[in-house]
């Protein structure tokens, strides 16, 4: 039976450290400021944004939610982002994705100041990560949360075979970069990959971000592997499940993240930690 | 026997197109300007720089070579780069690497305007490439030259297994990104990789950038593979050879680049083409 990587417990531990950092900033008269920009009325997005707001308030942040109409133009949205780029009370800007079809996600991401890029999605920040030069640089929260699991559970990465399924800007690409930087041998697989199972069966570290319920079965996994499930899917009973068939794979893996209480809680925790880091870095530059 | 990917012939063909573009710019009164900055007296670097200058002049560019003393400080070098960032006669800036040990390559790369980044090494440009948003964006010349081989010889990449050995900012990392963007399943291997041969034997596309003469033998290659050799090594007789044991691997591969006359000529050709592209893009923005 695999060791369960407990995202809820690890997130709580990291939150404690983050709150200590908030206290230290507060002693210097500084309050981290996070703005979350939400366009339209997507239900899932609204839920995520509310969760972020609740956490930000609990952390003692200056928390702003900007709920913008579905009909806003790209230019108007970019102007609002630019306003926050120069707003001294705001240290971190997050634009909730996906945006309506008439707005180009990449244009909006490019408009966020790299120094206030809460999600670490700006290409300058991603480029620095790829070059292993991500000092004082925000990094995408889901992959950096996954790295915290490896650290907390002393899972070695150097020289290990890692397979990342999915090549999104949010998970797959930064995840691959972090693993290469940690000296793993990394394969990026995706929807065009053939013989996927042959690949995954060789993986010491398997990160799955495909968005299909129970996509990875026990047969696809190497005995003793570390299996990280980024999926947040619904099964036929509409129950929240992951991309990995947890019940079966758990018997074969050495470590596995559950869904829920695995990667999910780590993402928002890393967002909070990163907001504090951005605040600290900016205060050091101002000083 | 493999088809030899003829870098010299392909480079000549691309050069012809580039010269047509130079002519079109010239008709509009525009001359592409390339500055190559060389610090110190490294012999290999001096040779590369002289070659670049010769080619730039042949192309009809405004070509500037700045030979700076080994003792220059990082700050002084960055100030010189910044001067060219705002010099309207210069469209492309190349700082010949490696720099002396007291200067941080990354700091200097960061100082180059992304719009004049001849080598495509700036993290903003690399980030855009990773995100498959490299429209009007310079890309590292060696990997983009390799992509020209695939195009010219109609080598399919979609769904193919690609293995890139080497994770440098100059070759491995941008190469992996280009292959992922072309829908290949890409593995990045490097000095910490274990069981490398097991990996390479599965590769439909094998790109080798390790800098060790004849590192890849016939046993390491899948029958029918496409083998791209980025090496420029010296064998025991001090003869120029590649990272691939060409004589043996040629019998097994479907396509192979020789050394010399393979990847080498493509790199400088892509640098010339990119200088012209940067000039065009900047003229479009000015207009």
Coordinates of C-alpha atoms in Angstrom, one line a residue:
Chain A
X1 CA 0.0 0.0 0.0
X2 CA 1.2 3.4 -0.9
X3 CA 2.0 6.3 1.5
X4 CA -0.7 8.9 1.0
X5 CA 0.7 12.3 0.3
X6 CA -1.5 14.4 2.6
X7 CA -2.1 17.7 0.9
X8 CA -4.4 19.0 3.6
X9 CA -1.8 18.5 6.3
X10 CA 1.1 19.8 4.3
X11 CA -0.9 22.8 3.2
X12 CA -1.7 23.6 6.8
X13 CA 2.0 23.4 7.8
X14 CA 3.0 25.8 4.9
X15 CA 0.1 28.1 5.8
X16 CA 1.6 28.4 9.3
X17 CA 4.9 29.5 7.9
X18 CA 3.2 32.0 5.6
X19 CA 1.3 33.5 8.5
X20 CA 4.6 34.0 10.4
X21 CA 5.9 35.8 7.3
X22 CA 2.7 38.0 7.2
X23 CA 3.3 38.8 10.9
X24 CA 6.9 39.9 10.2
X25 CA 5.7 42.1 7.3
X26 CA 3.0 43.5 9.5
X27 CA 5.6 44.4 12.1
X28 CA 7.2 46.5 9.4
X29 CA 3.8 48.1 8.6
X30 CA 3.4 46.1 5.4
X31 CA 0.1 44.3 4.4
X32 CA 0.3 41.9 1.4
X33 CA -2.3 42.9 -1.2
X34 CA -3.9 40.4 -3.6
X35 CA -6.4 41.3 -6.3
X36 CA -8.3 38.5 -8.0
X37 CA -9.9 39.5 -11.3
X38 CA -12.9 37.5 -12.4
X39 CA -14.6 38.0 -15.8
X40 CA -18.2 36.7 -16.2
X41 CA -20.2 34.3 -14.2
X42 CA -18.6 30.9 -14.7
X43 CA -19.7 28.9 -11.6
X44 CA -16.5 26.9 -11.0
X45 CA -14.5 30.1 -11.4
X46 CA -16.7 32.0 -8.9
X47 CA -16.2 29.1 -6.4
X48 CA -12.4 29.2 -6.8
X49 CA -12.4 33.0 -6.4
X50 CA -14.5 32.9 -3.3
X51 CA -12.1 30.3 -1.8
X52 CA -9.2 32.5 -2.6
X53 CA -10.8 35.5 -1.0
X54 CA -11.7 33.6 2.1
X55 CA -8.1 32.3 2.4
X56 CA -6.6 35.7 1.7
X57 CA -8.7 37.3 4.4
X58 CA -7.8 34.6 6.9
X59 CA -4.1 35.3 6.1
X60 CA -4.6 39.0 6.9
X61 CA -4.1 40.2 3.3
X62 CA -5.6 43.2 1.8
X63 CA -7.9 41.2 -0.5
X64 CA -9.7 42.7 -3.5
X65 CA -12.1 40.9 -5.8
X66 CA -12.9 42.5 -9.1
X67 CA -15.9 41.0 -10.7
X68 CA -16.1 42.2 -14.3
X69 CA -18.9 41.8 -16.8
X70 CA -18.7 39.1 -19.5
X71 CA -18.9 41.8 -22.1
X72 CA -15.7 43.6 -21.1
X73 CA -13.3 44.1 -24.0
X74 CA -9.7 42.9 -23.9
X75 CA -8.4 46.5 -24.0
X76 CA -10.6 47.4 -21.0
X77 CA -9.5 44.4 -19.1
X78 CA -5.8 45.1 -19.8
X79 CA -6.3 48.7 -18.6
X80 CA -7.7 47.5 -15.3
X81 CA -4.7 45.1 -14.9
X82 CA -2.3 48.0 -15.7
X83 CA -4.0 50.1 -13.0
X84 CA -3.2 47.4 -10.4
X85 CA 0.4 47.1 -11.8
X86 CA 1.0 50.6 -10.4
X87 CA -1.2 50.4 -7.3
X88 CA 1.1 50.4 -4.3
X89 CA -1.4 48.6 -2.1
X90 CA -1.5 45.6 -4.5
X91 CA 1.5 43.1 -4.6
X92 CA -0.1 40.2 -6.5
X93 CA -2.5 40.2 -9.4
X94 CA -4.4 37.0 -10.4
X95 CA -6.7 36.9 -13.5
X96 CA -9.0 33.9 -13.1
X97 CA -8.8 31.7 -16.2
X98 CA -10.4 30.8 -18.5
X99 CA -11.4 34.2 -19.9
X100 CA -14.4 34.6 -22.3
X101 CA -13.6 33.5 -25.9
X102 CA -13.3 37.1 -27.2
X103 CA -10.4 37.8 -24.9
X104 CA -6.9 36.4 -25.5
X105 CA -5.6 34.8 -22.3
X106 CA -2.0 35.3 -23.4
X107 CA -2.4 39.1 -24.1
X108 CA -3.8 39.5 -20.6
X109 CA -1.1 37.4 -18.9
X110 CA 1.5 39.5 -20.8
X111 CA -0.1 42.7 -19.3
X112 CA 0.5 41.7 -15.7
X113 CA 3.7 43.1 -14.3
X114 CA 6.1 40.2 -13.9
X115 CA 6.8 41.5 -10.3
X116 CA 3.1 41.1 -9.4
X117 CA 2.4 37.9 -11.3
X118 CA 0.6 35.8 -8.6
X119 CA 0.3 32.8 -10.8
X120 CA 3.8 32.8 -12.3
X121 CA 2.2 32.6 -15.8
X122 CA 4.1 35.5 -17.3
X123 CA 6.5 34.3 -20.1
X124 CA 9.4 36.2 -18.5
X125 CA 8.9 34.3 -15.2
X126 CA 8.4 31.0 -17.0
X127 CA 11.5 31.7 -19.1
X128 CA 13.5 32.3 -15.9
X129 CA 12.2 29.1 -14.4
X130 CA 13.2 27.2 -17.6
X131 CA 16.7 28.6 -17.3
X132 CA 16.8 27.6 -13.7
X133 CA 17.2 31.3 -12.8
X134 CA 14.0 31.6 -10.8
X135 CA 15.5 33.5 -7.9
X136 CA 12.9 36.0 -6.6
X137 CA 10.6 34.9 -9.4
X138 CA 7.0 33.6 -9.0
X139 CA 6.4 30.0 -10.2
X140 CA 3.1 28.4 -11.1
X141 CA 1.3 27.4 -7.9
X142 CA 0.2 23.8 -8.7
X143 CA 3.7 22.6 -9.8
X144 CA 5.4 24.4 -7.0
X145 CA 2.9 22.8 -4.6
X146 CA 3.8 19.4 -6.0
X147 CA 7.5 20.1 -5.4
X148 CA 6.7 20.7 -1.8
X149 CA 5.4 17.1 -1.5
X150 CA 8.7 15.8 -2.8
X151 CA 10.5 17.9 -0.3
X152 CA 8.3 17.1 2.7
X153 CA 8.3 13.4 2.0
X154 CA 12.0 13.2 1.1
X155 CA 11.3 11.8 -2.3
X156 CA 14.5 11.9 -4.4
X157 CA 14.3 13.3 -7.9
X158 CA 17.9 13.4 -9.1
X159 CA 18.4 10.9 -11.9
X160 CA 14.9 9.6 -11.7
X161 CA 12.6 9.1 -14.7
X162 CA 9.7 11.5 -14.6
X163 CA 6.7 11.5 -16.9
X164 CA 4.4 14.5 -17.0
X165 CA 1.1 14.0 -18.8
X166 CA -0.2 17.3 -20.0
X167 CA 1.6 20.3 -21.5
X168 CA -0.5 23.3 -20.2
X169 CA 1.1 26.6 -19.2
X170 CA -0.4 26.2 -15.8
X171 CA 0.8 22.7 -14.9
X172 CA 2.6 20.6 -17.4
X173 CA 5.2 23.0 -18.7
X174 CA 6.3 24.5 -15.4
X175 CA 6.2 21.1 -13.8
X176 CA 8.6 19.7 -16.4
X177 CA 10.9 22.6 -15.9
X178 CA 11.0 22.2 -12.1
X179 CA 11.7 18.4 -12.5
X180 CA 14.5 19.0 -15.1
X181 CA 16.0 21.6 -12.7
X182 CA 15.9 19.0 -10.0
X183 CA 18.0 16.7 -12.3
X184 CA 15.2 14.3 -13.2
X185 CA 15.0 12.9 -16.7
X186 CA 11.7 14.3 -17.9
X187 CA 9.3 13.3 -20.6
X188 CA 6.4 15.5 -21.5
X189 CA 3.5 13.5 -22.9
X190 CA 0.2 14.8 -24.2
X191 CA -2.8 14.2 -26.4
X192 CA -0.7 13.3 -29.4
X193 CA 1.5 10.8 -27.5
X194 CA 1.3 7.2 -28.8
X195 CA 1.9 4.2 -26.6
X196 CA 1.4 6.3 -23.5
X197 CA 1.2 3.3 -21.2
X198 CA 4.6 2.1 -22.3
X199 CA 6.0 5.4 -21.2
X200 CA 4.2 5.7 -17.9
X201 CA 5.2 2.2 -16.9
X202 CA 8.8 3.4 -16.9
X203 CA 8.1 6.4 -14.7
X204 CA 9.6 6.7 -11.2
X205 CA 7.6 9.9 -10.9
X206 CA 4.3 10.2 -12.7
X207 CA 2.4 13.5 -12.8
X208 CA -1.0 13.3 -14.4
X209 CA -2.9 16.4 -15.5
X210 CA -5.3 15.3 -18.3
X211 CA -8.7 16.1 -16.8
X212 CA -10.2 12.7 -17.5
X213 CA -11.6 10.7 -14.5
X214 CA -9.6 7.5 -13.7
X215 CA -7.5 7.9 -16.9
X216 CA -4.5 6.2 -15.3
X217 CA -5.0 2.6 -14.2
X218 CA -2.8 0.2 -12.2
X219 CA -1.5 -1.3 -15.4
X220 CA -0.1 2.1 -16.4
X221 CA 2.0 2.5 -13.3
X222 CA 5.5 1.1 -12.4
X223 CA 5.5 -0.7 -9.0
X224 CA 6.9 1.6 -6.4
X225 CA 6.2 4.8 -8.4
X226 CA 5.4 8.2 -7.0
X227 CA 2.0 9.2 -8.5
X228 CA 0.8 12.8 -8.5
X229 CA -2.8 13.4 -9.5
X230 CA -3.6 16.9 -10.6
X231 CA -7.1 15.9 -11.9
X232 CA -10.3 17.4 -10.5
X233 CA -12.9 15.4 -12.3
X234 CA -16.4 14.1 -11.7
X235 CA -17.2 10.4 -12.0
X236 CA -20.6 9.0 -13.2
X237 CA -22.1 9.6 -9.7
X238 CA -20.9 13.2 -10.0
X239 CA -18.4 12.6 -7.2
X240 CA -15.1 14.5 -7.2
X241 CA -12.3 12.1 -8.4
X242 CA -8.9 12.4 -9.9
X243 CA -7.2 11.4 -13.2
X244 CA -5.8 8.4 -11.4
X245 CA -7.8 5.3 -10.4
X246 CA -6.8 5.8 -6.8
X247 CA -8.2 2.6 -5.3
X248 CA -6.3 0.3 -7.7
X249 CA -3.1 2.4 -8.2
X250 CA -2.7 2.9 -4.4
X251 CA -1.9 -0.8 -4.2
X252 CA 1.0 -0.5 -6.6
X253 CA 2.6 2.9 -6.0
X254 CA 5.0 3.9 -3.2
X255 CA 3.5 7.3 -2.9
X256 CA 0.2 8.8 -4.2
X257 CA -1.8 11.9 -3.8
X258 CA -5.6 11.5 -3.1
X259 CA -8.3 13.5 -4.7
X260 CA -9.6 15.5 -2.8
X261 CA -7.0 16.5 -0.2
X262 CA -4.0 16.0 -2.4
X263 CA -2.7 18.5 -4.9
X264 CA -5.9 20.7 -4.6
X265 CA -5.2 22.3 -1.2
X266 CA -1.6 22.8 -2.0
X267 CA -2.4 25.1 -5.0
X268 CA -4.2 27.8 -3.0
X269 CA -1.7 27.5 -0.2
X270 CA 1.2 28.2 -2.6
X271 CA -0.8 31.1 -4.0
X272 CA -0.9 32.6 -0.5
X273 CA 2.8 31.9 0.1
X274 CA 3.7 33.4 -3.3
X275 CA 1.6 36.6 -2.6
X276 CA 3.7 37.0 0.6
X277 CA 6.9 36.4 -1.3
X278 CA 6.0 38.9 -4.0
X279 CA 5.3 41.4 -1.2
X280 CA 8.7 40.7 0.5
X281 CA 10.6 40.9 -2.7
X282 CA 9.0 44.2 -3.6
X283 CA 9.7 45.7 -0.1
X284 CA 13.4 44.6 -0.5
X285 CA 13.6 46.4 -3.8
X286 CA 12.0 49.5 -2.5
X287 CA 14.2 49.5 0.6
Chain B
X1 CA 22.1 3.7 -45.4
X2 CA 20.7 6.9 -44.0
X3 CA 19.8 10.0 -46.0
X4 CA 22.3 12.6 -45.1
X5 CA 20.8 15.9 -44.0
X6 CA 22.9 18.3 -46.0
X7 CA 23.3 21.4 -43.8
X8 CA 25.5 23.2 -46.3
X9 CA 23.0 22.9 -49.1
X10 CA 20.0 23.8 -47.0
X11 CA 21.8 26.8 -45.4
X12 CA 22.6 28.1 -48.9
X13 CA 18.9 27.8 -49.9
X14 CA 17.8 29.7 -46.8
X15 CA 20.5 32.3 -47.3
X16 CA 19.1 33.0 -50.7
X17 CA 15.7 33.8 -49.2
X18 CA 17.3 35.9 -46.5
X19 CA 19.1 37.9 -49.2
X20 CA 15.8 38.5 -51.0
X21 CA 14.4 39.9 -47.7
X22 CA 17.5 42.1 -47.3
X23 CA 16.8 43.4 -50.8
X24 CA 13.2 44.2 -50.0
X25 CA 14.3 46.1 -46.9
X26 CA 16.9 47.9 -48.9
X27 CA 14.2 49.1 -51.3
X28 CA 12.5 50.7 -48.3
X29 CA 15.8 52.3 -47.3
X30 CA 16.4 49.9 -44.4
X31 CA 19.7 48.1 -43.6
X32 CA 19.7 45.3 -41.0
X33 CA 22.2 46.1 -38.3
X34 CA 23.9 43.4 -36.2
X35 CA 26.4 44.0 -33.4
X36 CA 28.5 41.1 -32.1
X37 CA 30.1 41.8 -28.7
X38 CA 33.2 39.7 -27.9
X39 CA 34.9 39.9 -24.5
X40 CA 38.4 38.7 -24.2
X41 CA 40.6 36.7 -26.5
X42 CA 39.2 33.2 -26.5
X43 CA 40.4 31.7 -29.8
X44 CA 37.3 29.7 -30.7
X45 CA 35.1 32.7 -29.9
X46 CA 37.2 34.9 -32.1
X47 CA 36.9 32.5 -34.9
X48 CA 33.1 32.3 -34.5
X49 CA 32.8 36.1 -34.4
X50 CA 35.0 36.5 -37.5
X51 CA 32.7 34.0 -39.4
X52 CA 29.6 35.9 -38.3
X53 CA 31.1 39.2 -39.4
X54 CA 32.1 37.8 -42.8
X55 CA 28.5 36.4 -43.3
X56 CA 26.9 39.6 -42.1
X57 CA 28.9 41.7 -44.6
X58 CA 28.2 39.2 -47.4
X59 CA 24.4 39.6 -46.6
X60 CA 24.7 43.4 -46.9
X61 CA 24.1 44.1 -43.2
X62 CA 25.5 47.0 -41.2
X63 CA 27.9 44.8 -39.2
X64 CA 29.6 46.0 -36.0
X65 CA 32.2 44.0 -34.0
X66 CA 32.9 45.2 -30.5
X67 CA 36.0 43.6 -29.1
X68 CA 36.1 44.3 -25.3
X69 CA 38.9 43.7 -22.9
X70 CA 38.8 40.6 -20.6
X71 CA 39.0 43.0 -17.7
X72 CA 35.7 44.8 -18.4
X73 CA 33.2 44.7 -15.5
X74 CA 29.7 43.3 -15.8
X75 CA 28.3 46.8 -15.2
X76 CA 30.4 48.3 -18.0
X77 CA 29.4 45.4 -20.4
X78 CA 25.7 45.9 -19.6
X79 CA 26.0 49.6 -20.2
X80 CA 27.4 48.9 -23.7
X81 CA 24.6 46.5 -24.4
X82 CA 22.1 49.1 -23.3
X83 CA 23.6 51.6 -25.6
X84 CA 22.9 49.3 -28.5
X85 CA 19.4 48.7 -27.2
X86 CA 18.6 52.3 -28.1
X87 CA 20.8 52.6 -31.2
X88 CA 18.5 52.9 -34.2
X89 CA 21.1 51.5 -36.6
X90 CA 21.3 48.2 -34.7
X91 CA 18.5 45.6 -34.9
X92 CA 20.2 42.6 -33.4
X93 CA 22.6 42.2 -30.5
X94 CA 24.7 39.1 -29.9
X95 CA 27.0 38.7 -27.0
X96 CA 29.4 35.9 -27.7
X97 CA 29.3 33.3 -24.9
X98 CA 31.0 32.1 -22.7
X99 CA 31.9 35.3 -20.9
X100 CA 34.8 35.6 -18.5
X101 CA 34.1 34.0 -15.1
X102 CA 33.6 37.4 -13.3
X103 CA 30.6 38.2 -15.5
X104 CA 27.2 36.5 -15.1
X105 CA 26.0 35.4 -18.5
X106 CA 22.4 35.5 -17.4
X107 CA 22.6 39.2 -16.2
X108 CA 24.0 40.2 -19.6
X109 CA 21.4 38.2 -21.5
X110 CA 18.7 39.9 -19.4
X111 CA 20.1 43.3 -20.4
X112 CA 19.6 42.7 -24.1
X113 CA 16.3 44.2 -25.4
X114 CA 14.0 41.2 -26.2
X115 CA 13.3 43.0 -29.5
X116 CA 17.0 42.9 -30.4
X117 CA 17.8 39.5 -29.0
X118 CA 19.7 37.9 -32.0
X119 CA 20.2 34.6 -30.2
X120 CA 16.7 34.3 -28.7
X121 CA 18.3 33.6 -25.3
X122 CA 16.3 36.3 -23.3
X123 CA 14.0 34.5 -20.8
X124 CA 11.0 36.5 -22.1
X125 CA 11.6 35.1 -25.6
X126 CA 12.2 31.6 -24.3
X127 CA 9.1 31.9 -22.2
X128 CA 7.0 32.8 -25.3
X129 CA 8.5 29.9 -27.1
X130 CA 7.6 27.5 -24.3
X131 CA 4.1 28.8 -24.4
X132 CA 3.9 28.3 -28.2
X133 CA 3.4 32.1 -28.5
X134 CA 6.6 32.8 -30.4
X135 CA 5.0 35.0 -33.0
X136 CA 7.5 37.7 -34.0
X137 CA 9.8 36.3 -31.3
X138 CA 13.4 35.4 -31.8
X139 CA 14.3 31.7 -31.2
X140 CA 17.6 30.1 -30.4
X141 CA 19.4 29.6 -33.8
X142 CA 20.7 26.1 -33.5
X143 CA 17.3 24.5 -32.6
X144 CA 15.5 26.6 -35.2
X145 CA 18.0 25.4 -37.8
X146 CA 17.3 21.8 -36.8
X147 CA 13.6 22.5 -37.3
X148 CA 14.4 23.6 -40.8
X149 CA 15.9 20.1 -41.5
X150 CA 12.6 18.5 -40.5
X151 CA 10.7 20.9 -42.7
X152 CA 13.0 20.6 -45.7
X153 CA 13.1 16.8 -45.6
X154 CA 9.4 16.3 -44.7
X155 CA 10.2 14.5 -41.5
X156 CA 7.0 14.1 -39.4
X157 CA 7.2 15.0 -35.7
X158 CA 3.5 14.8 -34.6
X159 CA 3.1 11.9 -32.1
X160 CA 6.8 10.9 -32.6
X161 CA 9.1 10.0 -29.6
X162 CA 11.9 12.6 -29.4
X163 CA 14.8 12.4 -27.1
X164 CA 17.0 15.5 -26.6
X165 CA 20.3 14.9 -24.8
X166 CA 21.5 18.1 -23.2
X167 CA 19.6 20.8 -21.4
X168 CA 21.5 24.0 -22.2
X169 CA 19.7 27.3 -22.7
X170 CA 21.2 27.4 -26.1
X171 CA 20.2 24.0 -27.6
X172 CA 18.5 21.5 -25.3
X173 CA 15.8 23.6 -23.7
X174 CA 14.6 25.5 -26.8
X175 CA 14.9 22.3 -28.9
X176 CA 12.6 20.5 -26.5
X177 CA 10.1 23.3 -26.6
X178 CA 10.0 23.4 -30.4
X179 CA 9.5 19.6 -30.5
X180 CA 6.7 19.7 -27.9
X181 CA 5.1 22.6 -29.9
X182 CA 5.3 20.3 -33.0
X183 CA 3.3 17.6 -31.0
X184 CA 6.2 15.3 -30.4
X185 CA 6.5 13.4 -27.1
X186 CA 9.7 14.8 -25.8
X187 CA 12.2 13.5 -23.2
X188 CA 15.0 15.8 -22.0
X189 CA 18.0 13.7 -20.9
X190 CA 21.3 15.0 -19.4
X191 CA 24.3 14.2 -17.3
X192 CA 22.2 12.9 -14.4
X193 CA 20.2 10.5 -16.6
X194 CA 20.5 6.8 -15.9
X195 CA 20.0 4.1 -18.5
X196 CA 20.4 6.6 -21.3
X197 CA 20.8 4.0 -23.9
X198 CA 17.4 2.5 -23.0
X199 CA 15.9 5.9 -23.7
X200 CA 17.7 6.7 -26.9
X201 CA 16.8 3.3 -28.4
X202 CA 13.2 4.3 -28.3
X203 CA 13.7 7.6 -30.0
X204 CA 12.2 8.3 -33.4
X205 CA 14.0 11.6 -33.3
X206 CA 17.3 11.9 -31.4
X207 CA 19.0 15.2 -30.9
X208 CA 22.5 14.9 -29.3
X209 CA 24.2 17.9 -27.7
X210 CA 26.6 16.6 -25.2
X211 CA 30.0 17.7 -26.5
X212 CA 31.7 14.3 -26.3
X213 CA 33.2 12.9 -29.5
X214 CA 31.3 9.7 -30.7
X215 CA 29.2 9.6 -27.6
X216 CA 26.3 7.9 -29.4
X217 CA 27.0 4.5 -31.0
X218 CA 24.9 2.4 -33.3
X219 CA 23.7 0.4 -30.3
X220 CA 22.1 3.5 -28.8
X221 CA 20.0 4.2 -31.9
X222 CA 16.6 2.9 -33.0
X223 CA 16.6 1.5 -36.6
X224 CA 15.1 4.1 -38.8
X225 CA 15.6 7.0 -36.4
X226 CA 16.3 10.6 -37.3
X227 CA 19.7 11.5 -35.7
X228 CA 20.7 15.1 -35.3
X229 CA 24.2 15.7 -34.1
X230 CA 24.9 19.1 -32.5
X231 CA 28.4 18.2 -31.4
X232 CA 31.6 20.0 -32.6
X233 CA 34.2 17.8 -31.0
X234 CA 37.8 16.9 -31.8
X235 CA 38.8 13.2 -32.0
X236 CA 42.2 11.8 -31.0
X237 CA 43.7 13.0 -34.4
X238 CA 42.3 16.5 -33.6
X239 CA 39.8 16.1 -36.5
X240 CA 36.4 17.8 -36.2
X241 CA 33.8 15.1 -35.4
X242 CA 30.4 15.0 -33.8
X243 CA 28.8 13.5 -30.7
X244 CA 27.5 10.7 -32.9
X245 CA 29.7 7.9 -34.3
X246 CA 28.6 8.8 -37.8
X247 CA 30.1 5.9 -39.7
X248 CA 28.3 3.3 -37.7
X249 CA 25.1 5.1 -36.9
X250 CA 24.6 6.1 -40.6
X251 CA 24.0 2.4 -41.4
X252 CA 21.1 2.2 -39.0
X253 CA 19.4 5.6 -39.1
X254 CA 16.9 6.8 -41.7
X255 CA 18.3 10.4 -41.6
X256 CA 21.5 11.8 -40.1
X257 CA 23.3 15.1 -39.9
X258 CA 27.1 14.9 -40.7
X259 CA 29.8 16.8 -38.8
X260 CA 30.9 19.1 -40.4
X261 CA 28.3 20.3 -42.9
X262 CA 25.3 19.4 -40.8
X263 CA 23.9 21.5 -38.0
X264 CA 26.9 23.9 -37.9
X265 CA 26.2 25.8 -41.1
X266 CA 22.5 26.1 -40.2
X267 CA 23.2 27.9 -37.0
X268 CA 24.9 30.9 -38.6
X269 CA 22.4 30.9 -41.4
X270 CA 19.5 31.1 -38.9
X271 CA 21.3 34.0 -37.1
X272 CA 21.4 35.9 -40.4
X273 CA 17.7 35.1 -41.1
X274 CA 16.8 36.1 -37.6
X275 CA 18.6 39.5 -37.8
X276 CA 16.6 40.2 -40.9
X277 CA 13.3 39.1 -39.1
X278 CA 14.1 41.4 -36.1
X279 CA 14.7 44.3 -38.5
X280 CA 11.4 43.6 -40.3
X281 CA 9.4 43.3 -37.1
X282 CA 10.9 46.5 -35.7
X283 CA 10.1 48.4 -39.0
X284 CA 6.5 47.1 -38.8
X285 CA 6.2 48.4 -35.3
X286 CA 7.7 51.8 -36.2
X287 CA 5.3 52.1 -39.2

